[in-house]
Amino acid sequence: MFESLRKKFGKALQEEDGQEIRKTEIENNIRTILLESDVSFETAERIITELEDFIARSKKRVSMTDVRVAVKESVESILQENEAGTDILNPGKKPYVILFLGINGTGKTTTVAKIANYLKSNNRRVVVAASDTFRAGAIEQLGILCDRIGVHLIKHEAGSDPASVAFDAIEHANARNLDYVLIDSAGRMQTNKNLLQEMKKMKRVAKPDLTVLVLDAMIGQDAVHQAETFNKETPFDAVILTKLDTDARGGAILTISDQLKKPIIFVGTGQEMGDLQTFDYKWYLDRIMP
Ligand SMILES: Nc1nc2c(ncn2[C@@H]2O[C@H](COP(=O)(O)OP(=O)(O)OP(=O)(O)O)[C@@H](O)[C@H]2O)c(=O)[nH]1
Ligand SMILES: [Mg+2]
């Protein structure tokens, strides 16, 4: 995970005994590392500008340790600015309805099951809505996962109205005083007008308390573009970033935090139900910065 950023930062920011730092060279090095690790141009420039300011402000000779501290602070402030506000385990509303969105194959269905499992293991009562009615296989896939974790699934036939599945799940939760309704949805391309209409209807009917965009870390900077397009049609509140276990570059988290201005609430770190972590920016920072 994040090998690229970690190794390159480690090498570039090594203290050289007593040597004067070469400002331009260091800035260029850091910029290259960031860009090679999937950090967007804008985010990289923000970090470089903050470093330049720090060096300009500095009264004494700047050491490599100072540079490292300055870059780390800059990265930390980006992550901190968009820290999650809601505590998912104590949202203060019942049932708390969460809708999961995203393009094809980002990990929505797996993540819905992982979150259901996480909530259940924290003694919360959950129902899942199989609102990806677009593919018959999706209902079956979610059914298998829900059986495995012991969570009830509300499903209709393939091809039926996704919003009505969500509606039924919410009724089910109300009748039984359940804590959460988790709604899976069909993977959609931003260009598919029908699916976008369907999603708008879903939002009207289910009135989710939290809409989560599921993004695949492997697509790196493209995630920002994807998310911006989504946000125009179906605004979302937070991001879950999946497949971090396969993300060697590591910059996607930084770019998403800086450019989307939405909190990352969970990260997926594998294919198993337990491979989910609440996102803690300090955990990430410790992994990418020496
Ligand atoms: N390595 C890894 N694989 C993951 C992770 N999350 C999901 N996957 C895998 O990604 C693939 C797609 O996951 P799904 O949950 O079916 O994705 P989806 O977004 O529901 O896909 P559609 O319904 O087709 O849009 C599956 O093989 C999952 O096991 C993760 O955090 N790490
Ligand atoms: Mg799915």
Tab-separated table of C-alpha atoms and ligand atoms in Angstrom:
chain	number	residue	atom	x	y	z
A	1	MET	CA	0.000	0.000	0.000
A	2	PHE	CA	1.260	3.465	-0.971
A	3	GLU	CA	4.810	2.173	-1.606
A	4	SER	CA	5.516	4.819	-4.198
A	5	LEU	CA	4.915	7.839	-1.986
A	6	ARG	CA	6.530	6.304	1.053
A	7	LYS	CA	9.739	5.188	-0.625
A	8	LYS	CA	10.224	8.306	-2.688
A	9	PHE	CA	9.528	10.673	0.184
A	10	GLY	CA	11.876	8.655	2.368
A	11	LYS	CA	14.691	8.947	-0.152
A	12	ALA	CA	14.179	12.564	-1.157
A	13	LEU	CA	13.754	13.914	2.350
A	14	GLN	CA	16.762	12.196	3.892
A	15	GLU	CA	18.889	14.412	6.072
A	16	GLU	CA	22.270	15.126	4.526
A	17	ASP	CA	24.712	16.015	7.269
A	18	GLY	CA	25.372	19.707	7.498
A	19	GLN	CA	24.627	20.262	3.840
A	20	GLU	CA	22.806	23.365	2.712
A	21	ILE	CA	19.469	22.468	1.068
A	22	ARG	CA	19.140	23.323	-2.585
A	23	LYS	CA	15.705	24.927	-2.709
A	24	THR	CA	14.832	24.555	-6.381
A	25	GLU	CA	16.104	20.997	-6.533
A	26	ILE	CA	14.090	19.951	-3.497
A	27	GLU	CA	10.927	21.602	-4.747
A	28	ASN	CA	11.302	19.924	-8.115
A	29	ASN	CA	11.938	16.568	-6.462
A	30	ILE	CA	8.861	16.832	-4.292
A	31	ARG	CA	6.701	17.973	-7.179
A	32	THR	CA	7.853	14.996	-9.271
A	33	ILE	CA	7.216	12.552	-6.435
A	34	LEU	CA	3.702	13.874	-5.921
A	35	LEU	CA	2.811	13.799	-9.604
A	36	GLU	CA	4.257	10.305	-10.073
A	37	SER	CA	2.240	9.087	-7.108
A	38	ASP	CA	-1.103	10.192	-8.517
A	39	VAL	CA	-1.435	13.501	-6.749
A	40	SER	CA	-3.114	15.996	-9.049
A	41	PHE	CA	-1.238	18.988	-10.440
A	42	GLU	CA	-3.313	21.450	-8.376
A	43	THR	CA	-2.781	19.599	-5.130
A	44	ALA	CA	0.945	19.199	-5.810
A	45	GLU	CA	1.239	22.953	-6.506
A	46	ARG	CA	-0.540	23.752	-3.256
A	47	ILE	CA	2.013	21.709	-1.320
A	48	ILE	CA	4.955	23.247	-3.207
A	49	THR	CA	3.652	26.794	-2.698
A	50	GLU	CA	3.259	26.177	1.017
A	51	LEU	CA	6.815	24.841	1.127
A	52	GLU	CA	8.117	27.889	-0.748
A	53	ASP	CA	6.329	30.164	1.716
A	54	PHE	CA	7.801	28.258	4.613
A	55	ILE	CA	11.338	28.560	3.231
A	56	ALA	CA	10.852	32.272	2.479
A	57	ARG	CA	9.567	32.930	6.017
A	58	SER	CA	12.350	31.010	7.669
A	59	LYS	CA	14.896	33.205	9.463
A	60	LYS	CA	17.497	30.488	9.990
A	61	ARG	CA	19.111	28.063	7.561
A	62	VAL	CA	16.516	25.507	6.447
A	63	SER	CA	17.509	21.865	6.989
A	64	MET	CA	16.106	18.790	5.320
A	65	THR	CA	14.338	17.968	8.582
A	66	ASP	CA	12.580	21.359	8.381
A	67	VAL	CA	11.506	20.597	4.819
A	68	ARG	CA	10.157	17.233	5.880
A	69	VAL	CA	8.180	18.761	8.741
A	70	ALA	CA	6.817	21.511	6.452
A	71	VAL	CA	5.680	19.062	3.767
A	72	LYS	CA	4.121	16.805	6.371
A	73	GLU	CA	2.221	19.714	7.899
A	74	SER	CA	0.976	20.751	4.509
A	75	VAL	CA	-0.265	17.239	3.709
A	76	GLU	CA	-1.822	16.978	7.151
A	77	SER	CA	-3.727	20.227	6.801
A	78	ILE	CA	-5.235	19.054	3.502
A	79	LEU	CA	-6.422	15.860	5.145
A	80	GLN	CA	-7.633	17.598	8.268
A	81	GLU	CA	-9.720	20.173	6.420
A	82	ASN	CA	-11.994	17.454	5.129
A	83	GLU	CA	-12.173	15.177	8.090
A	84	ALA	CA	-15.505	13.402	8.540
A	85	GLY	CA	-17.984	15.177	10.783
A	86	THR	CA	-20.575	12.466	11.387
A	87	ASP	CA	-19.980	9.489	13.595
A	88	ILE	CA	-21.515	6.722	11.540
A	89	LEU	CA	-22.160	4.583	14.628
A	90	ASN	CA	-24.117	7.372	16.346
A	91	PRO	CA	-25.855	9.322	13.602
A	92	GLY	CA	-28.716	10.507	15.798
A	93	LYS	CA	-31.515	9.319	13.521
A	94	LYS	CA	-33.333	6.041	13.143
A	95	PRO	CA	-33.418	4.431	10.708
A	96	TYR	CA	-30.385	6.113	9.208
A	97	VAL	CA	-30.592	5.648	5.447
A	98	ILE	CA	-27.366	5.380	3.453
A	99	LEU	CA	-27.341	5.282	-0.342
A	100	PHE	CA	-24.264	3.970	-2.162
A	101	LEU	CA	-23.455	5.307	-5.625
A	102	GLY	CA	-20.642	4.819	-8.086
A	103	ILE	CA	-19.696	3.724	-11.562
A	104	ASN	CA	-19.420	0.085	-12.571
A	105	GLY	CA	-17.182	-2.162	-10.572
A	106	THR	CA	-15.863	0.301	-8.019
A	107	GLY	CA	-16.915	-1.984	-5.167
A	108	LYS	CA	-20.380	-0.714	-4.182
A	109	THR	CA	-22.002	-4.082	-3.491
A	110	THR	CA	-18.989	-5.412	-1.587
A	111	THR	CA	-18.808	-2.192	0.424
A	112	VAL	CA	-22.525	-2.256	1.311
A	113	ALA	CA	-21.987	-5.743	2.745
A	114	LYS	CA	-18.788	-4.705	4.542
A	115	ILE	CA	-20.558	-1.734	6.158
A	116	ALA	CA	-23.528	-3.923	7.132
A	117	ASN	CA	-21.053	-6.316	8.727
A	118	TYR	CA	-19.253	-3.474	10.506
A	119	LEU	CA	-22.514	-2.061	11.881
A	120	LYS	CA	-23.758	-5.478	12.923
A	121	SER	CA	-20.544	-6.247	14.769
A	122	ASN	CA	-21.127	-2.989	16.657
A	123	ASN	CA	-24.554	-4.286	17.714
A	124	ARG	CA	-26.480	-2.122	15.284
A	125	ARG	CA	-29.569	-3.508	13.520
A	126	VAL	CA	-29.388	-3.258	9.757
A	127	VAL	CA	-31.434	-4.024	6.649
A	128	VAL	CA	-30.002	-3.935	3.127
A	129	ALA	CA	-31.902	-2.942	-0.040
A	130	ALA	CA	-30.973	-4.689	-3.294
A	131	SER	CA	-31.671	-1.627	-5.424
A	132	ASP	CA	-29.343	-2.689	-8.204
A	133	THR	CA	-32.200	-4.284	-10.115
A	134	PHE	CA	-30.435	-3.632	-13.392
A	135	ARG	CA	-28.504	-6.910	-13.297
A	136	ALA	CA	-30.012	-10.133	-11.924
A	137	GLY	CA	-26.523	-11.156	-10.834
A	138	ALA	CA	-26.271	-8.141	-8.550
A	139	ILE	CA	-29.247	-9.219	-6.424
A	140	GLU	CA	-27.811	-12.705	-6.139
A	141	GLN	CA	-24.344	-11.400	-5.249
A	142	LEU	CA	-25.735	-9.224	-2.471
A	143	GLY	CA	-27.961	-12.100	-1.287
A	144	ILE	CA	-24.930	-14.358	-0.831
A	145	LEU	CA	-23.016	-11.672	1.070
A	146	CYS	CA	-25.987	-10.828	3.318
A	147	ASP	CA	-26.527	-14.525	4.118
A	148	ARG	CA	-22.883	-14.833	5.027
A	149	ILE	CA	-22.977	-11.941	7.480
A	150	GLY	CA	-26.503	-12.648	8.726
A	151	VAL	CA	-28.221	-9.452	7.637
A	152	HIS	CA	-31.711	-9.274	6.143
A	153	LEU	CA	-31.982	-8.278	2.472
A	154	ILE	CA	-35.024	-6.686	0.844
A	155	LYS	CA	-35.168	-7.629	-2.824
A	156	HIS	CA	-37.557	-7.545	-5.764
A	157	GLU	CA	-37.251	-9.098	-9.168
A	158	ALA	CA	-34.574	-8.005	-11.597
A	159	GLY	CA	-35.816	-5.122	-13.711
A	160	SER	CA	-38.155	-3.756	-11.051
A	161	ASP	CA	-38.080	-0.184	-9.757
A	162	PRO	CA	-34.991	0.386	-7.570
A	163	ALA	CA	-36.703	3.171	-5.622
A	164	SER	CA	-39.547	0.878	-4.586
A	165	VAL	CA	-37.055	-1.674	-3.231
A	166	ALA	CA	-35.510	1.095	-1.130
A	167	PHE	CA	-38.964	2.219	-0.012
A	168	ASP	CA	-39.827	-1.328	1.132
A	169	ALA	CA	-36.536	-1.606	3.014
A	170	ILE	CA	-37.268	1.642	4.851
A	171	GLU	CA	-40.773	0.422	5.758
A	172	HIS	CA	-39.255	-2.818	6.981
A	173	ALA	CA	-36.804	-0.866	9.147
A	174	ASN	CA	-39.541	1.406	10.520
A	175	ALA	CA	-41.774	-1.514	11.418
A	176	ARG	CA	-38.963	-3.253	13.287
A	177	ASN	CA	-37.262	-0.226	14.764
A	178	LEU	CA	-34.005	-0.999	12.934
A	179	ASP	CA	-31.045	1.368	13.039
A	180	TYR	CA	-29.867	1.459	9.426
A	181	VAL	CA	-31.008	0.966	5.843
A	182	LEU	CA	-28.157	0.441	3.370
A	183	ILE	CA	-29.103	0.843	-0.297
A	184	ASP	CA	-27.000	-0.738	-3.042
A	185	SER	CA	-27.396	0.732	-6.527
A	186	ALA	CA	-26.591	-0.123	-10.111
A	187	GLY	CA	-23.192	0.887	-11.417
A	188	ARG	CA	-23.744	3.773	-13.754
A	189	MET	CA	-21.769	5.679	-16.232
A	190	GLN	CA	-22.225	9.401	-15.866
A	191	THR	CA	-23.489	9.447	-19.429
A	192	ASN	CA	-26.387	7.051	-18.931
A	193	LYS	CA	-29.396	9.361	-18.688
A	194	ASN	CA	-31.875	6.636	-17.685
A	195	LEU	CA	-29.777	5.510	-14.798
A	196	LEU	CA	-29.274	9.096	-13.702
A	197	GLN	CA	-33.026	9.689	-13.750
A	198	GLU	CA	-33.466	6.503	-11.778
A	199	MET	CA	-31.003	7.748	-9.194
A	200	LYS	CA	-32.800	11.068	-8.858
A	201	LYS	CA	-36.032	9.214	-8.237
A	202	MET	CA	-34.270	7.076	-5.663
A	203	LYS	CA	-33.148	10.217	-3.856
A	204	ARG	CA	-36.671	11.628	-3.876
A	205	VAL	CA	-38.250	8.443	-2.600
A	206	ALA	CA	-35.658	7.149	-0.136
A	207	LYS	CA	-34.487	10.587	1.071
A	208	PRO	CA	-31.129	9.193	2.162
A	209	ASP	CA	-29.536	10.759	5.227
A	210	LEU	CA	-26.140	10.069	3.729
A	211	THR	CA	-25.218	9.560	0.087
A	212	VAL	CA	-21.864	7.924	-0.372
A	213	LEU	CA	-19.839	7.829	-3.562
A	214	VAL	CA	-17.768	4.664	-3.844
A	215	LEU	CA	-14.518	5.291	-5.702
A	216	ASP	CA	-11.775	2.894	-6.759
A	217	ALA	CA	-8.353	4.096	-5.530
A	218	MET	CA	-6.655	2.542	-8.534
A	219	ILE	CA	-8.107	5.105	-10.901
A	220	GLY	CA	-6.171	7.778	-9.058
A	221	GLN	CA	-6.724	11.327	-10.238
A	222	ASP	CA	-9.568	10.268	-12.505
A	223	ALA	CA	-11.564	9.778	-9.338
A	224	VAL	CA	-11.810	13.538	-9.014
A	225	HIS	CA	-13.211	13.949	-12.484
A	226	GLN	CA	-15.643	11.088	-11.949
A	227	ALA	CA	-16.795	12.520	-8.639
A	228	GLU	CA	-17.301	16.024	-10.000
A	229	THR	CA	-19.481	14.702	-12.802
A	230	PHE	CA	-21.509	12.692	-10.315
A	231	ASN	CA	-21.893	15.590	-7.945
A	232	LYS	CA	-23.582	17.696	-10.600
A	233	GLU	CA	-26.366	15.172	-11.166
A	234	THR	CA	-26.599	13.322	-7.893
A	235	PRO	CA	-24.844	15.205	-5.119
A	236	PHE	CA	-23.120	13.066	-2.500
A	237	ASP	CA	-21.948	13.750	1.041
A	238	ALA	CA	-18.950	11.516	1.525
A	239	VAL	CA	-16.572	9.133	-0.200
A	240	ILE	CA	-15.550	5.546	0.405
A	241	LEU	CA	-12.318	4.655	-1.326
A	242	THR	CA	-11.928	0.971	-2.208
A	243	LYS	CA	-9.040	-1.263	-3.282
A	244	LEU	CA	-6.415	0.556	-1.275
A	245	ASP	CA	-4.656	-2.790	-0.971
A	246	THR	CA	-3.865	-2.623	-4.680
A	247	ASP	CA	-2.935	1.065	-4.668
A	248	ALA	CA	0.843	1.265	-4.894
A	249	ARG	CA	0.996	4.955	-5.730
A	250	GLY	CA	-0.930	6.355	-2.795
A	251	GLY	CA	-1.783	9.867	-3.933
A	252	ALA	CA	-5.480	9.391	-4.658
A	253	ILE	CA	-6.475	10.008	-1.029
A	254	LEU	CA	-4.636	13.300	-0.953
A	255	THR	CA	-6.098	14.509	-4.224
A	256	ILE	CA	-9.631	13.492	-3.287
A	257	SER	CA	-9.385	15.284	0.062
A	258	ASP	CA	-7.981	18.445	-1.448
A	259	GLN	CA	-10.136	18.724	-4.527
A	260	LEU	CA	-13.492	17.232	-3.691
A	261	LYS	CA	-13.789	18.817	-0.255
A	262	LYS	CA	-15.738	15.777	0.883
A	263	PRO	CA	-14.770	13.539	3.755
A	264	ILE	CA	-13.438	10.040	3.120
A	265	ILE	CA	-15.322	8.008	5.711
A	266	PHE	CA	-14.101	4.455	5.080
A	267	VAL	CA	-11.462	2.720	3.013
A	268	GLY	CA	-11.614	-0.783	1.546
A	269	THR	CA	-8.458	-2.809	1.924
A	270	GLY	CA	-9.350	-6.184	0.391
A	271	GLN	CA	-12.096	-8.496	-0.792
A	272	GLU	CA	-13.082	-9.970	2.574
A	273	MET	CA	-15.890	-8.602	4.755
A	274	GLY	CA	-13.397	-7.506	7.410
A	275	ASP	CA	-11.281	-5.554	4.931
A	276	LEU	CA	-12.771	-2.179	5.815
A	277	GLN	CA	-11.398	0.581	8.007
A	278	THR	CA	-12.839	3.851	9.170
A	279	PHE	CA	-10.563	6.376	7.533
A	280	ASP	CA	-8.132	7.974	9.924
A	281	TYR	CA	-5.970	10.541	8.212
A	282	LYS	CA	-3.149	10.038	10.739
A	283	TRP	CA	-2.985	6.378	9.748
A	284	TYR	CA	-2.511	7.455	6.125
A	285	LEU	CA	-0.045	10.212	6.964
A	286	ASP	CA	2.125	7.817	8.963
A	287	ARG	CA	2.222	5.476	6.003
A	288	ILE	CA	3.229	7.964	3.338
A	289	MET	CA	5.584	10.277	5.212
A	290	PRO	CA	8.860	9.251	6.807
B	1	LIG	N1	-8.705	-5.828	-3.682
B	1	LIG	C1	-9.907	-5.309	-3.413
B	1	LIG	N2	-10.963	-5.661	-4.161
B	1	LIG	C2	-12.165	-5.118	-3.878
B	1	LIG	C3	-12.340	-4.172	-2.835
B	1	LIG	N3	-13.645	-3.807	-2.826
B	1	LIG	C4	-14.246	-4.491	-3.816
B	1	LIG	N4	-13.368	-5.294	-4.458
B	1	LIG	C5	-13.598	-6.181	-5.599
B	1	LIG	O1	-13.998	-5.431	-6.717
B	1	LIG	C6	-14.872	-6.198	-7.554
B	1	LIG	C7	-16.127	-5.412	-7.855
B	1	LIG	O2	-16.834	-5.257	-6.643
B	1	LIG	P1	-18.404	-5.023	-6.565
B	1	LIG	O3	-18.730	-4.805	-5.141
B	1	LIG	O4	-19.136	-6.066	-7.287
B	1	LIG	O5	-18.495	-3.660	-7.369
B	1	LIG	P2	-19.808	-2.851	-7.783
B	1	LIG	O6	-19.455	-1.414	-7.727
B	1	LIG	O7	-20.948	-3.289	-6.971
B	1	LIG	O8	-19.974	-3.307	-9.299
B	1	LIG	P3	-21.291	-3.087	-10.214
B	1	LIG	O9	-22.464	-3.513	-9.431
B	1	LIG	O10	-21.040	-3.955	-11.407
B	1	LIG	O11	-21.315	-1.648	-10.583
B	1	LIG	C8	-15.125	-7.496	-6.797
B	1	LIG	O12	-14.290	-8.499	-7.312
B	1	LIG	C9	-14.742	-7.156	-5.369
B	1	LIG	O13	-14.313	-8.283	-4.629
B	1	LIG	C10	-11.182	-3.800	-2.056
B	1	LIG	O14	-11.214	-2.958	-1.135
B	1	LIG	N5	-10.006	-4.395	-2.399
B	2	MG	MG	-22.819	-3.938	-7.499
